mmCIF file of C-alpha atoms and ligand atoms in Angstrom:
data_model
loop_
_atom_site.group_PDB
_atom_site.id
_atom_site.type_symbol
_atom_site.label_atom_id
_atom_site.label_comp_id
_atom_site.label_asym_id
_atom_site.label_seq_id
_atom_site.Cartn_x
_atom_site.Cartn_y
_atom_site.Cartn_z
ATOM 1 C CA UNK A 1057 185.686 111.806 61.479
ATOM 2 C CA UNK A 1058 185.906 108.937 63.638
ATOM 3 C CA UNK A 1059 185.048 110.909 66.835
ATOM 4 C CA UNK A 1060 182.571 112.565 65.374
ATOM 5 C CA UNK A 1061 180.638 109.429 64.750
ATOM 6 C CA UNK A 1062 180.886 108.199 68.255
ATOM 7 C CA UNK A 1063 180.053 111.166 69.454
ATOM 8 C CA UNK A 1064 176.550 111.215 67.635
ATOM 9 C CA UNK A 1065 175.851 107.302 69.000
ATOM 10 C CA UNK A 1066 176.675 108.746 72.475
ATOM 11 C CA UNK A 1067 173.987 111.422 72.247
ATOM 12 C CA UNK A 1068 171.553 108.747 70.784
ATOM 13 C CA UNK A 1069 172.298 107.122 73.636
ATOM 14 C CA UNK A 1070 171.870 109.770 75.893
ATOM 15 C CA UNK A 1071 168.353 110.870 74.538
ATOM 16 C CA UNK A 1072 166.940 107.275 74.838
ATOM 17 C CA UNK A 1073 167.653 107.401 78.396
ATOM 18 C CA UNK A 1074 166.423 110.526 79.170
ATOM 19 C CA UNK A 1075 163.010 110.340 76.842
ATOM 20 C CA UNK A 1076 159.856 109.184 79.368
ATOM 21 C CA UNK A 1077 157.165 108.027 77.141
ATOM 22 C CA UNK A 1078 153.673 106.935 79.517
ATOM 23 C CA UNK A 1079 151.355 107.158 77.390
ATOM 24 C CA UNK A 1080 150.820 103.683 74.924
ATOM 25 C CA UNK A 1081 151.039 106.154 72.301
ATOM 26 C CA UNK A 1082 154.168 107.577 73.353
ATOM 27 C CA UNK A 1083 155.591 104.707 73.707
ATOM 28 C CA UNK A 1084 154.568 103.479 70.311
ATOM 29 C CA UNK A 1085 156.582 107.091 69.121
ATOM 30 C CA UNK A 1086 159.387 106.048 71.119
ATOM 31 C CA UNK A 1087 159.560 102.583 69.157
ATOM 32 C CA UNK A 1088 159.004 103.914 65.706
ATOM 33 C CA UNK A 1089 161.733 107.014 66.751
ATOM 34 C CA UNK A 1090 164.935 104.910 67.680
ATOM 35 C CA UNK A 1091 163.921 101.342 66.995
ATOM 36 C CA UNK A 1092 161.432 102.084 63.703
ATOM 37 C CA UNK A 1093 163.203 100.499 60.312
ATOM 38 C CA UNK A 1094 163.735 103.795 59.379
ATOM 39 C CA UNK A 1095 164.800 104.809 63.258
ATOM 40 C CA UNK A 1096 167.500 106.955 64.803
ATOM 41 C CA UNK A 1097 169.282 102.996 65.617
ATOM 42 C CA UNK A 1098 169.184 101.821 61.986
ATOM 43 C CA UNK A 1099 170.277 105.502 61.042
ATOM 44 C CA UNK A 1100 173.753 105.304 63.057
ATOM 45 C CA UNK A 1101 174.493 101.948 62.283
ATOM 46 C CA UNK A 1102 174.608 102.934 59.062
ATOM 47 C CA UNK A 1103 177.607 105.579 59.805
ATOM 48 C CA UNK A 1104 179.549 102.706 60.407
ATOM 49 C CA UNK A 1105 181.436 103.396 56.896
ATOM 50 C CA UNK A 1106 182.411 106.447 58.098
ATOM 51 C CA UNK A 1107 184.146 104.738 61.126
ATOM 52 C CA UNK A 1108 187.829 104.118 60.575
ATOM 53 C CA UNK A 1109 188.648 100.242 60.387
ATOM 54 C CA UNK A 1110 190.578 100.122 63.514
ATOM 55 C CA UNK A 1111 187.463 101.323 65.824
ATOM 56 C CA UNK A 1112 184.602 99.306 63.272
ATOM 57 C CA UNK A 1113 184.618 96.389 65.887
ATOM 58 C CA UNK A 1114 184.844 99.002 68.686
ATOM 59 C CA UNK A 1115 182.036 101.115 67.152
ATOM 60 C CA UNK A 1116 179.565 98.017 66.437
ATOM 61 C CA UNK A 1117 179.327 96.956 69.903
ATOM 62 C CA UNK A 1118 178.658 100.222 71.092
ATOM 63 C CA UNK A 1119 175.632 100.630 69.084
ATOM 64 C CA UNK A 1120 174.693 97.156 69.283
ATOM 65 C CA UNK A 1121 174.348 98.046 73.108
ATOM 66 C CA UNK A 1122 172.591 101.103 72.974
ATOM 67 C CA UNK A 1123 169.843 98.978 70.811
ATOM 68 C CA UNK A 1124 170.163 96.649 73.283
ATOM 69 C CA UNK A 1125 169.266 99.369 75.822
ATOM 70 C CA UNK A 1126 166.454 100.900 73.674
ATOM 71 C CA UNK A 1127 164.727 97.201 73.207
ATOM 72 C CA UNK A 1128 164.996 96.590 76.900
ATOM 73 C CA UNK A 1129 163.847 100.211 77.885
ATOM 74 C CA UNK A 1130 160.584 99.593 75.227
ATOM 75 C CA UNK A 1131 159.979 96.533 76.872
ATOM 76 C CA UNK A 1132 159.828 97.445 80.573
ATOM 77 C CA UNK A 1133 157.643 100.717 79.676
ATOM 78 C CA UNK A 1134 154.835 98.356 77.437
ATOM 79 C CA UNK A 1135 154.513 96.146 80.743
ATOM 80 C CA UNK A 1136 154.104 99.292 82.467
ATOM 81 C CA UNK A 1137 151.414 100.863 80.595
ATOM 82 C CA UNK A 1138 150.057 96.996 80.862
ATOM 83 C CA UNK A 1139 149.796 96.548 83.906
ATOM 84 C CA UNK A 1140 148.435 100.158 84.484
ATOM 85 C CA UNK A 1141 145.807 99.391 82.060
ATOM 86 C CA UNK A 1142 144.402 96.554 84.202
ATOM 87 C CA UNK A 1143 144.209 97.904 87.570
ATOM 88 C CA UNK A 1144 142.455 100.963 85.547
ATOM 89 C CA UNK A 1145 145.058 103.861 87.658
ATOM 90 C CA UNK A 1146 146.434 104.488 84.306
ATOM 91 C CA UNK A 1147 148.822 107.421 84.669
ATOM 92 C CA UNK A 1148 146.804 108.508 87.739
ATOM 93 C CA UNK A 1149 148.105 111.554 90.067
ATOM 94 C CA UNK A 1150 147.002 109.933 93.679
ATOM 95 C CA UNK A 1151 147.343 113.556 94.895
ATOM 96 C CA UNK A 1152 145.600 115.734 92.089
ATOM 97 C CA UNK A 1153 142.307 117.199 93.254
ATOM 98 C CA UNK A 1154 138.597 115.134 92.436
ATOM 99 C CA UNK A 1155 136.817 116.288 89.802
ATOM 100 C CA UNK A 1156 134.004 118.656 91.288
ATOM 101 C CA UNK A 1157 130.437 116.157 90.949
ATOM 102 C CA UNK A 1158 127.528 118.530 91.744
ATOM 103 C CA UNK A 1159 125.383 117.488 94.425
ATOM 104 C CA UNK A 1160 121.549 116.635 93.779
ATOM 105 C CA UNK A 1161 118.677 117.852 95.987
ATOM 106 C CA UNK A 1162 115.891 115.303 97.179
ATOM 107 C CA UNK A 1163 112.466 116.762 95.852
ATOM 108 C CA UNK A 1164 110.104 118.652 98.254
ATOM 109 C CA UNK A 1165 107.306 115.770 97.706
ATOM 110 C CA UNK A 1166 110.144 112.779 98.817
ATOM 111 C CA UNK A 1167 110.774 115.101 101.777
ATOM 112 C CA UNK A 1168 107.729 115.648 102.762
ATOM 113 C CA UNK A 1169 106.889 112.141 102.351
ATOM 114 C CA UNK A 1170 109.574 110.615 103.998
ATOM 115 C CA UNK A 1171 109.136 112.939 107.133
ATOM 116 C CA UNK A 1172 105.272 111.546 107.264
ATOM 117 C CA UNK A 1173 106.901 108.176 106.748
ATOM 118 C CA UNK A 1174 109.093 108.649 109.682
ATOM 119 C CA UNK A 1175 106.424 109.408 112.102
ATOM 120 C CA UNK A 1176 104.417 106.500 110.959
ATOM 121 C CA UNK A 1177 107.414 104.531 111.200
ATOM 122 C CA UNK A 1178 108.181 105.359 114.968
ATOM 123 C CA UNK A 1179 104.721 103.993 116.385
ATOM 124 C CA UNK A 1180 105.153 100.333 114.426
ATOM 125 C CA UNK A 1181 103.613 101.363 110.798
ATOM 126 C CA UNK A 1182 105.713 99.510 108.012
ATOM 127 C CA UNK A 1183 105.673 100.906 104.405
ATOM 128 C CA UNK A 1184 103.465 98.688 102.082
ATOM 129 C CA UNK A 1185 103.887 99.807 98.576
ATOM 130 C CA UNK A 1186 101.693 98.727 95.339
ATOM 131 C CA UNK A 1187 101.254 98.930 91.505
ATOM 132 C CA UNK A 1188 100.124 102.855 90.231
ATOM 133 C CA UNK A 1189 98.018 100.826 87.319
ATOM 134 C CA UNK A 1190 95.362 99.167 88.658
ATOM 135 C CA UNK A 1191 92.225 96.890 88.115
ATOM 136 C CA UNK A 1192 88.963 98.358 89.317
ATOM 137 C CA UNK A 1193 88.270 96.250 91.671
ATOM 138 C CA UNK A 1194 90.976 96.641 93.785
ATOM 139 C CA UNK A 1195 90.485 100.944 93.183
ATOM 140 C CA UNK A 1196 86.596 100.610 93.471
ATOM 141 C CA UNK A 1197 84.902 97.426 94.122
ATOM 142 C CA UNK A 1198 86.553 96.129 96.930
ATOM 143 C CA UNK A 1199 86.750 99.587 98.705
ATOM 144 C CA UNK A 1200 83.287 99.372 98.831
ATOM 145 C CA UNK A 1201 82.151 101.250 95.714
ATOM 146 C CA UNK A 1202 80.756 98.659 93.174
ATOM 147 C CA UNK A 1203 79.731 99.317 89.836
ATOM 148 C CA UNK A 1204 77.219 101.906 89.434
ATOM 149 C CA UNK A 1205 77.479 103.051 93.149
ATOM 150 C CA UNK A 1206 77.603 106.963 93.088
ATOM 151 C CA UNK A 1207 80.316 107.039 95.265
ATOM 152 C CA UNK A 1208 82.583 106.588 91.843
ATOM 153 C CA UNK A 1209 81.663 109.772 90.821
ATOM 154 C CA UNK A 1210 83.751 111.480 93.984
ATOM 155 C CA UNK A 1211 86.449 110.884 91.829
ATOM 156 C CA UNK A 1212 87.113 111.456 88.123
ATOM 157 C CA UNK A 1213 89.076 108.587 86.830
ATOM 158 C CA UNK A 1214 91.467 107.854 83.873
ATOM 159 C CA UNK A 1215 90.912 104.521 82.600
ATOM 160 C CA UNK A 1216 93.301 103.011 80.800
ATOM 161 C CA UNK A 1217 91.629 102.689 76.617
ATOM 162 C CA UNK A 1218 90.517 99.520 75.596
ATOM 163 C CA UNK A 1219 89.960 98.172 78.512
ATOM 164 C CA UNK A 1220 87.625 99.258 81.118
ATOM 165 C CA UNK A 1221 88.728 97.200 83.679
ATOM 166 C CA UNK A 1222 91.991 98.562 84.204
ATOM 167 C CA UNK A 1223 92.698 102.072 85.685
ATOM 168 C CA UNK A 1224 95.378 104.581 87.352
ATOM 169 C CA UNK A 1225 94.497 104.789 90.614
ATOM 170 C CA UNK A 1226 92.515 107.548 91.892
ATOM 171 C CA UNK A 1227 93.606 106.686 95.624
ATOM 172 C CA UNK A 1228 96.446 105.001 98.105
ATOM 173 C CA UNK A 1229 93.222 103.226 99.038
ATOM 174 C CA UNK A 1230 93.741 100.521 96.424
ATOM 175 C CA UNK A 1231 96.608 99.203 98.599
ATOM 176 C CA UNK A 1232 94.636 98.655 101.467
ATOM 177 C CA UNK A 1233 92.679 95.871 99.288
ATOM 178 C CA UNK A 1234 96.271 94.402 98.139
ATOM 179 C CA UNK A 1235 97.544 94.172 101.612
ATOM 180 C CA UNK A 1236 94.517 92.889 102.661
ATOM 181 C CA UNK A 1237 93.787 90.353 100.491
ATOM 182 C CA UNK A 1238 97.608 89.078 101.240
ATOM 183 C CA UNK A 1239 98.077 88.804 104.605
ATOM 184 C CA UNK A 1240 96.355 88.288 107.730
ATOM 185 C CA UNK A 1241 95.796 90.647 110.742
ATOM 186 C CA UNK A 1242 97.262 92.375 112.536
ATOM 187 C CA UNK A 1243 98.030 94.715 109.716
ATOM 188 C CA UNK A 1244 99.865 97.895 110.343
ATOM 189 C CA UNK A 1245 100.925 100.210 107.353
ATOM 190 C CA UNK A 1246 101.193 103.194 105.726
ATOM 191 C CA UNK A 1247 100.894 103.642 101.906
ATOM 192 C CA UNK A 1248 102.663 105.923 99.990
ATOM 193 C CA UNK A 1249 102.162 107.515 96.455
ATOM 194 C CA UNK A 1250 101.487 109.041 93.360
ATOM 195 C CA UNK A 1251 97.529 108.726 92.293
ATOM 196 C CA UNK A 1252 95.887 109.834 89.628
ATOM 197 C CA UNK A 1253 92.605 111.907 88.995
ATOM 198 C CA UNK A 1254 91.314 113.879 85.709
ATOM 199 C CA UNK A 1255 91.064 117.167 87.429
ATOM 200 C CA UNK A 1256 91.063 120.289 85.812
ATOM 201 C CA UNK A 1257 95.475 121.395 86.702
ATOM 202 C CA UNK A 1258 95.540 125.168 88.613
ATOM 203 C CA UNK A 1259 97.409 126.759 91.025
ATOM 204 C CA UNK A 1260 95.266 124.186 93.171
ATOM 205 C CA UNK A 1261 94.684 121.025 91.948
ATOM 206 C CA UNK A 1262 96.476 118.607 89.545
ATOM 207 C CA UNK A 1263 95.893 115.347 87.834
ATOM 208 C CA UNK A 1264 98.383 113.507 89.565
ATOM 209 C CA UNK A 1265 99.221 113.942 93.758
ATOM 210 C CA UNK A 1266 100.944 112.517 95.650
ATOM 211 C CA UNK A 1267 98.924 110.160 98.967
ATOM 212 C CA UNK A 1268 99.664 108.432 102.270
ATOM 213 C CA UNK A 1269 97.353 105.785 103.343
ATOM 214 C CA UNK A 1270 97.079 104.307 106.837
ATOM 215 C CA UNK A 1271 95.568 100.856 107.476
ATOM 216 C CA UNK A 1272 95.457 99.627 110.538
ATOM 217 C CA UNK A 1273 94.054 96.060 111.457
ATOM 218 C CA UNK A 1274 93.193 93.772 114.585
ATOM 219 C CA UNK A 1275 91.212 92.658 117.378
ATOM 220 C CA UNK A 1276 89.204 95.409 119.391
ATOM 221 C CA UNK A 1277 90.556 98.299 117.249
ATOM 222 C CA UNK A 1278 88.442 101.240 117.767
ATOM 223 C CA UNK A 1279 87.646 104.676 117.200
ATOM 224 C CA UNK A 1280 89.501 106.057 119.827
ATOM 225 C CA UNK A 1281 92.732 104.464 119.034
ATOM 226 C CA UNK A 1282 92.632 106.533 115.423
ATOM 227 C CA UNK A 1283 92.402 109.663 117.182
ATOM 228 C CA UNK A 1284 95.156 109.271 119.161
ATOM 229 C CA UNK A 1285 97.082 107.995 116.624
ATOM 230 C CA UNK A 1286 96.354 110.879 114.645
ATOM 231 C CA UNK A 1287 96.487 113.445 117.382
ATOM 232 C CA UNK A 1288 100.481 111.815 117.829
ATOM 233 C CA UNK A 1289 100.765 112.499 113.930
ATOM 234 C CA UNK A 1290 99.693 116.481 113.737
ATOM 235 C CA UNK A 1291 101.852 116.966 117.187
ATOM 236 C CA UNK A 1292 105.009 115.728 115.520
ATOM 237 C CA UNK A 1293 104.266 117.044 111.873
ATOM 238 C CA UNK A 1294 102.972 120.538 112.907
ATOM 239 C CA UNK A 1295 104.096 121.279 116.770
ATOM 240 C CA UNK A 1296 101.930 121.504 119.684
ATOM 241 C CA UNK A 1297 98.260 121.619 118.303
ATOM 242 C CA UNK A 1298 94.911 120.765 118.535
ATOM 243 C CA UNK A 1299 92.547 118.856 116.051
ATOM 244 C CA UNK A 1300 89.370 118.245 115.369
ATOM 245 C CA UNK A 1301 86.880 115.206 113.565
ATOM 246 C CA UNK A 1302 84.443 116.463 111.508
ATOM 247 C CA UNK A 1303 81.775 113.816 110.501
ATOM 248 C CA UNK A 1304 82.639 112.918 107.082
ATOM 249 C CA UNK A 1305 81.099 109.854 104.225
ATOM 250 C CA UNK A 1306 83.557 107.588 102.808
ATOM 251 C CA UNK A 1307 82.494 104.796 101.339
ATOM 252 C CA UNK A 1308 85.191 102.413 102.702
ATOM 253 C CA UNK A 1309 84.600 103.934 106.020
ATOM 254 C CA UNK A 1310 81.782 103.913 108.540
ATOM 255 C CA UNK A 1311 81.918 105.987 110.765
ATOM 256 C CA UNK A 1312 84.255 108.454 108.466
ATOM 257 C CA UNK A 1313 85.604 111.705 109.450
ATOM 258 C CA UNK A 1314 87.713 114.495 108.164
ATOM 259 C CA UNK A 1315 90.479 115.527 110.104
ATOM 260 C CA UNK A 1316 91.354 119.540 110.675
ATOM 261 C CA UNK A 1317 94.663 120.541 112.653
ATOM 262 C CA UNK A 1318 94.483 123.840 114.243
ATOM 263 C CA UNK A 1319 96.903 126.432 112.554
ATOM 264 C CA UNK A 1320 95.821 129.528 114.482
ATOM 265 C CA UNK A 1321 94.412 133.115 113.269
ATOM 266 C CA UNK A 1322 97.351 135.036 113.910
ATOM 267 C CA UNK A 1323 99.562 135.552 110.781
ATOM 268 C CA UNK A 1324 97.919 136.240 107.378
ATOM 269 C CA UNK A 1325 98.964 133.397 106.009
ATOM 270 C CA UNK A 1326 97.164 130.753 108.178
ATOM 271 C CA UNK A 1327 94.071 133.252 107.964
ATOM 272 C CA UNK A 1328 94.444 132.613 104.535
ATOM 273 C CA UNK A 1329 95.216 129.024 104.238
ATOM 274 C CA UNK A 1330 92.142 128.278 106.989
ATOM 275 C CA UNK A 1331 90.026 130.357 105.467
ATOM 276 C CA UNK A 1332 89.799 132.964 108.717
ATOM 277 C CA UNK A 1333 88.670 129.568 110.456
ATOM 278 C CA UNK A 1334 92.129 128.298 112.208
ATOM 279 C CA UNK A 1335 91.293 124.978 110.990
ATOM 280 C CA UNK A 1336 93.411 122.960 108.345
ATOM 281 C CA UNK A 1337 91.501 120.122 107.130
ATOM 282 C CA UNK A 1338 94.730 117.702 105.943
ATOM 283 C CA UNK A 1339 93.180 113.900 105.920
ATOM 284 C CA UNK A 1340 90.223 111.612 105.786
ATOM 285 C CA UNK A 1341 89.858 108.549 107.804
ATOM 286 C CA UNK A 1342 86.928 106.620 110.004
ATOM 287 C CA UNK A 1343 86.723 102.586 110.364
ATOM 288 C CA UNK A 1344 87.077 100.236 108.271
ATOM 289 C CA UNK A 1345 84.122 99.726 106.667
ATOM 290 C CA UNK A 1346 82.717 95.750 107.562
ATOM 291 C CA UNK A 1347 81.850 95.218 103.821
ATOM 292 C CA UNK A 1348 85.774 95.838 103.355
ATOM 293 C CA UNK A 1349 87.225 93.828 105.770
ATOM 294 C CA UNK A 1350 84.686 90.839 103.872
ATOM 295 C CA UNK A 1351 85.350 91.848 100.568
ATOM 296 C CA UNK A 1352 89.179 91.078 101.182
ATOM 297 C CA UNK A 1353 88.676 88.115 103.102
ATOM 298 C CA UNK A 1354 88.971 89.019 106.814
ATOM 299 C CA UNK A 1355 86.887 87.544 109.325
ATOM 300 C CA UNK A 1356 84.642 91.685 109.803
ATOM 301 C CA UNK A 1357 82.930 89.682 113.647
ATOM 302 C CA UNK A 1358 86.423 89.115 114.812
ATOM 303 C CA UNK A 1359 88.410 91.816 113.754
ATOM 304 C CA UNK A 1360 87.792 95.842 113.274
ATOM 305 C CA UNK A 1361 90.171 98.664 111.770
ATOM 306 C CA UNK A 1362 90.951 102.178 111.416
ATOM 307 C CA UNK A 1363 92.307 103.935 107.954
ATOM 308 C CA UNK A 1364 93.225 107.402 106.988
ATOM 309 C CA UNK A 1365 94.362 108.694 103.852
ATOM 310 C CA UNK A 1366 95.807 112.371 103.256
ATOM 311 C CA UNK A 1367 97.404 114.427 100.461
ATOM 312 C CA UNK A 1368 100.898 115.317 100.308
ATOM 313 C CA UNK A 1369 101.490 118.598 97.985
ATOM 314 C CA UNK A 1370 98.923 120.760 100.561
ATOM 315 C CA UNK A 1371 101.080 120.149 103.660
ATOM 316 C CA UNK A 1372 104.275 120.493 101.448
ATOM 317 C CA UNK A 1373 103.000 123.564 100.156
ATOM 318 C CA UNK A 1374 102.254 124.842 103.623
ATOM 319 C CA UNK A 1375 105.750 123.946 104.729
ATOM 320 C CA UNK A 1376 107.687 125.465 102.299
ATOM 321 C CA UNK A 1377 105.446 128.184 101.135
ATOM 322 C CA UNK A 1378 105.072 127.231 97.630
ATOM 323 C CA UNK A 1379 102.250 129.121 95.861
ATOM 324 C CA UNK A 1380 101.024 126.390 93.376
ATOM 325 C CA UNK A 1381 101.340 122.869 92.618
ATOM 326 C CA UNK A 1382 102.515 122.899 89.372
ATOM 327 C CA UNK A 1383 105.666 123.505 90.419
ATOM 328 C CA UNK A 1384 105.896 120.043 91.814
ATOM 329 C CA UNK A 1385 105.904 118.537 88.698
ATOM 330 C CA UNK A 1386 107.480 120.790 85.810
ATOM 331 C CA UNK A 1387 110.977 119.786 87.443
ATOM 332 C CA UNK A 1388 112.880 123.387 87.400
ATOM 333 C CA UNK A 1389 116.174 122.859 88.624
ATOM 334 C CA UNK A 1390 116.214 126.672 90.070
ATOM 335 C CA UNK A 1391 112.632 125.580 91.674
ATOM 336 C CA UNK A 1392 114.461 122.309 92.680
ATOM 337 C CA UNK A 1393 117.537 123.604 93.867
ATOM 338 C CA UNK A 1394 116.207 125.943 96.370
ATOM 339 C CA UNK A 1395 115.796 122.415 98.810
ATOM 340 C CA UNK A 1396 119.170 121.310 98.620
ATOM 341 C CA UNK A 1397 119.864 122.086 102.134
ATOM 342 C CA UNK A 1398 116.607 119.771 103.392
ATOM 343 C CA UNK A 1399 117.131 116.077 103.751
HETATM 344 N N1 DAH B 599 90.750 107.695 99.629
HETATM 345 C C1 DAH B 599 90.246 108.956 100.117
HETATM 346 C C2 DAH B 599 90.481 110.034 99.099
HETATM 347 O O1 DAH B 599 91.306 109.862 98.252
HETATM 348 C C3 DAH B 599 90.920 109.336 101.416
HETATM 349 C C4 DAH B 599 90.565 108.432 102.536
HETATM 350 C C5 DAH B 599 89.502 108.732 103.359
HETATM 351 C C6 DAH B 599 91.278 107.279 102.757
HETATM 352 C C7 DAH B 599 89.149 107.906 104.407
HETATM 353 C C8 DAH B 599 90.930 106.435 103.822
HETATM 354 C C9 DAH B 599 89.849 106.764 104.634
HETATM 355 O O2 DAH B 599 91.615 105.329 104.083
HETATM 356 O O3 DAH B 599 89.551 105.960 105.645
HETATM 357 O O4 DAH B 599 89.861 111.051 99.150
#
């Protein structure tokens, strides 16, 4: 009987040492298995009547040193799964695969924008960004459009209810009157961003677009610096080309111009997109008009300027042949997908 006994504290024994709890709730199982009041330990101890007297002594201590045993294994693994916890590795297998994370595509627009960006960027242009809710004077007035001028009526504007001052900007060109009005000449940047017109949405045209303004701002500026600047623009944005400055009316502008880059007759497509004509009008631009450089606080005898400003979808379009612009903005990921190869 005797033998029997010891036998059954021996395998106790035995399966303490070879159980691995990691988890804290395995361990907690572990605790409440041999060490629980109602435990496997407590269990055996009590078999101790069925020990013959001459091996009770001999008996006790071996149990009391497989609790022992248990206590100090329980101990050990809670510091474990401690100190596990704080560094955060947890149970972590080092060598186990990463969890798949799907990669996300930049949107045509951002593309597009940060190409135009880039070229800007290489000839001394900074980026000058500004608020998309803005007050009309910064929008209208100070562009040279005051209250009641027609030239408001170019574009259709939202205004923002209950208050008539306040608007979403209908052009980059309400940045040129921040920057202005901030710092002194020379002034060199490029404006990014989303404006705002209430436009009838087609395949064409959409009530919010996407701009880039150009503002440039110093002694003895002139006409002929614009071009070339532009010219350097449509070379690196469409290839070797030609372009071409049609007299234009701006009313921040004088003289203004539209800008066409020649696309060529040859394929359908650019028959189509120029109308049979080979030219692609893409911007509008002229110097700054003197009433602007006043209205913003810059000296208009000492200093002259140049600006541009041009829409983003039309080129993007052109680039990556997409039919209509309301696919810029409904956000399809199978639309969106297709430029996750672009940077
Ligand atoms: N703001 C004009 C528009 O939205 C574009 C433009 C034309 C901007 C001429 C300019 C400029 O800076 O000089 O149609």
């Amino acid at each position: 009987m005797s033998q029997e006994v010891f036998e059954k504290a021996n395998a106790l024994a035995t399966e303490i040492r070879t159980t691995a709890p990691s988890s804290p709730e395995e361990i907690e199982q572990f605790r409440i298995k041999f060490l629980g009041s109602k435990g496997a330990l407590k269990g055996i101890f009590q078999e101790i009547r069925n020990v013959e007297n001459t091996r009770k002594k001999e008996f006790g201590l071996l149990v009391n040193a497989i609790k022992q045993e248990a206590e100090q294994k329980l101990n050990t693994l809670k510091e474990q799964a401690e100190t596990a916890s704080e560094s955060g590795k947890g149970d972590l297998d080092l060598t186990a695969p990463g969890e798949p994370t799907t990669l996300g595509s930049r949107h045509p627009i951002a593309i597009m924008m940060n190409e135009m960006i880039s070229i800007f960027e290489r000839i001394g242009f900074v980026v000058a960004e500004d608020r998309e809710i803005e007050d009309d004077w910064h929008n209208f007035t100070a562009m040279n459009s005051p209250e009641d001028h027609p030239a408001r009526d170019m574009q259709d504007t939202f205004y923002i209810m209950n208050d008539p001052t306040m608007l979403l900007r209908s052009h980059t060109s309400s940045v040129q009157a921040r920057v202005m009005t901030e710092q002194k000449p020379p002034i060199r940047i490029i404006a990014p961003g989303r404006v705002y017109r209430n436009e009838t949405i087609s395949a064409r045209s959409h009530c919010q677009f996407h701009q880039i303004e150009g503002l440039y701002i110093d002694e003895n500026v002139s006409f002929a610096d614009m071009k070339q600047t532009l010219y350097y623009f449509a070379r690196e944005m469409f290839g070797e080309t030609k372009i071409r400055l049609r007299p234009s009316y701006f009313p921040f502008t004088e003289p203004s111009a539209e800008m066409d880059v020649w696309m060529g007759t040859e394929t359908e497509e650019t028959k189509r997109l120029t109308k049979g004509t080979g030219w692609l009008e893409i911007l509008g631009c002229g110097m700054v008009d003197p009433a602007v450089l006043e209205n913003c606080g810059i000296d208009s005898k000492k200093y002259t300027g140049y600006a541009w400003g041009m829409g983003i979808e039309r080129p993007a379009m052109i680039k990556y042949g997409i039919p209509d612009i309301r696919y810029f903005f409904e956000n399809d990921i199978r639309f969106l997908q297709q430029f996750s190869s672009a940077i």
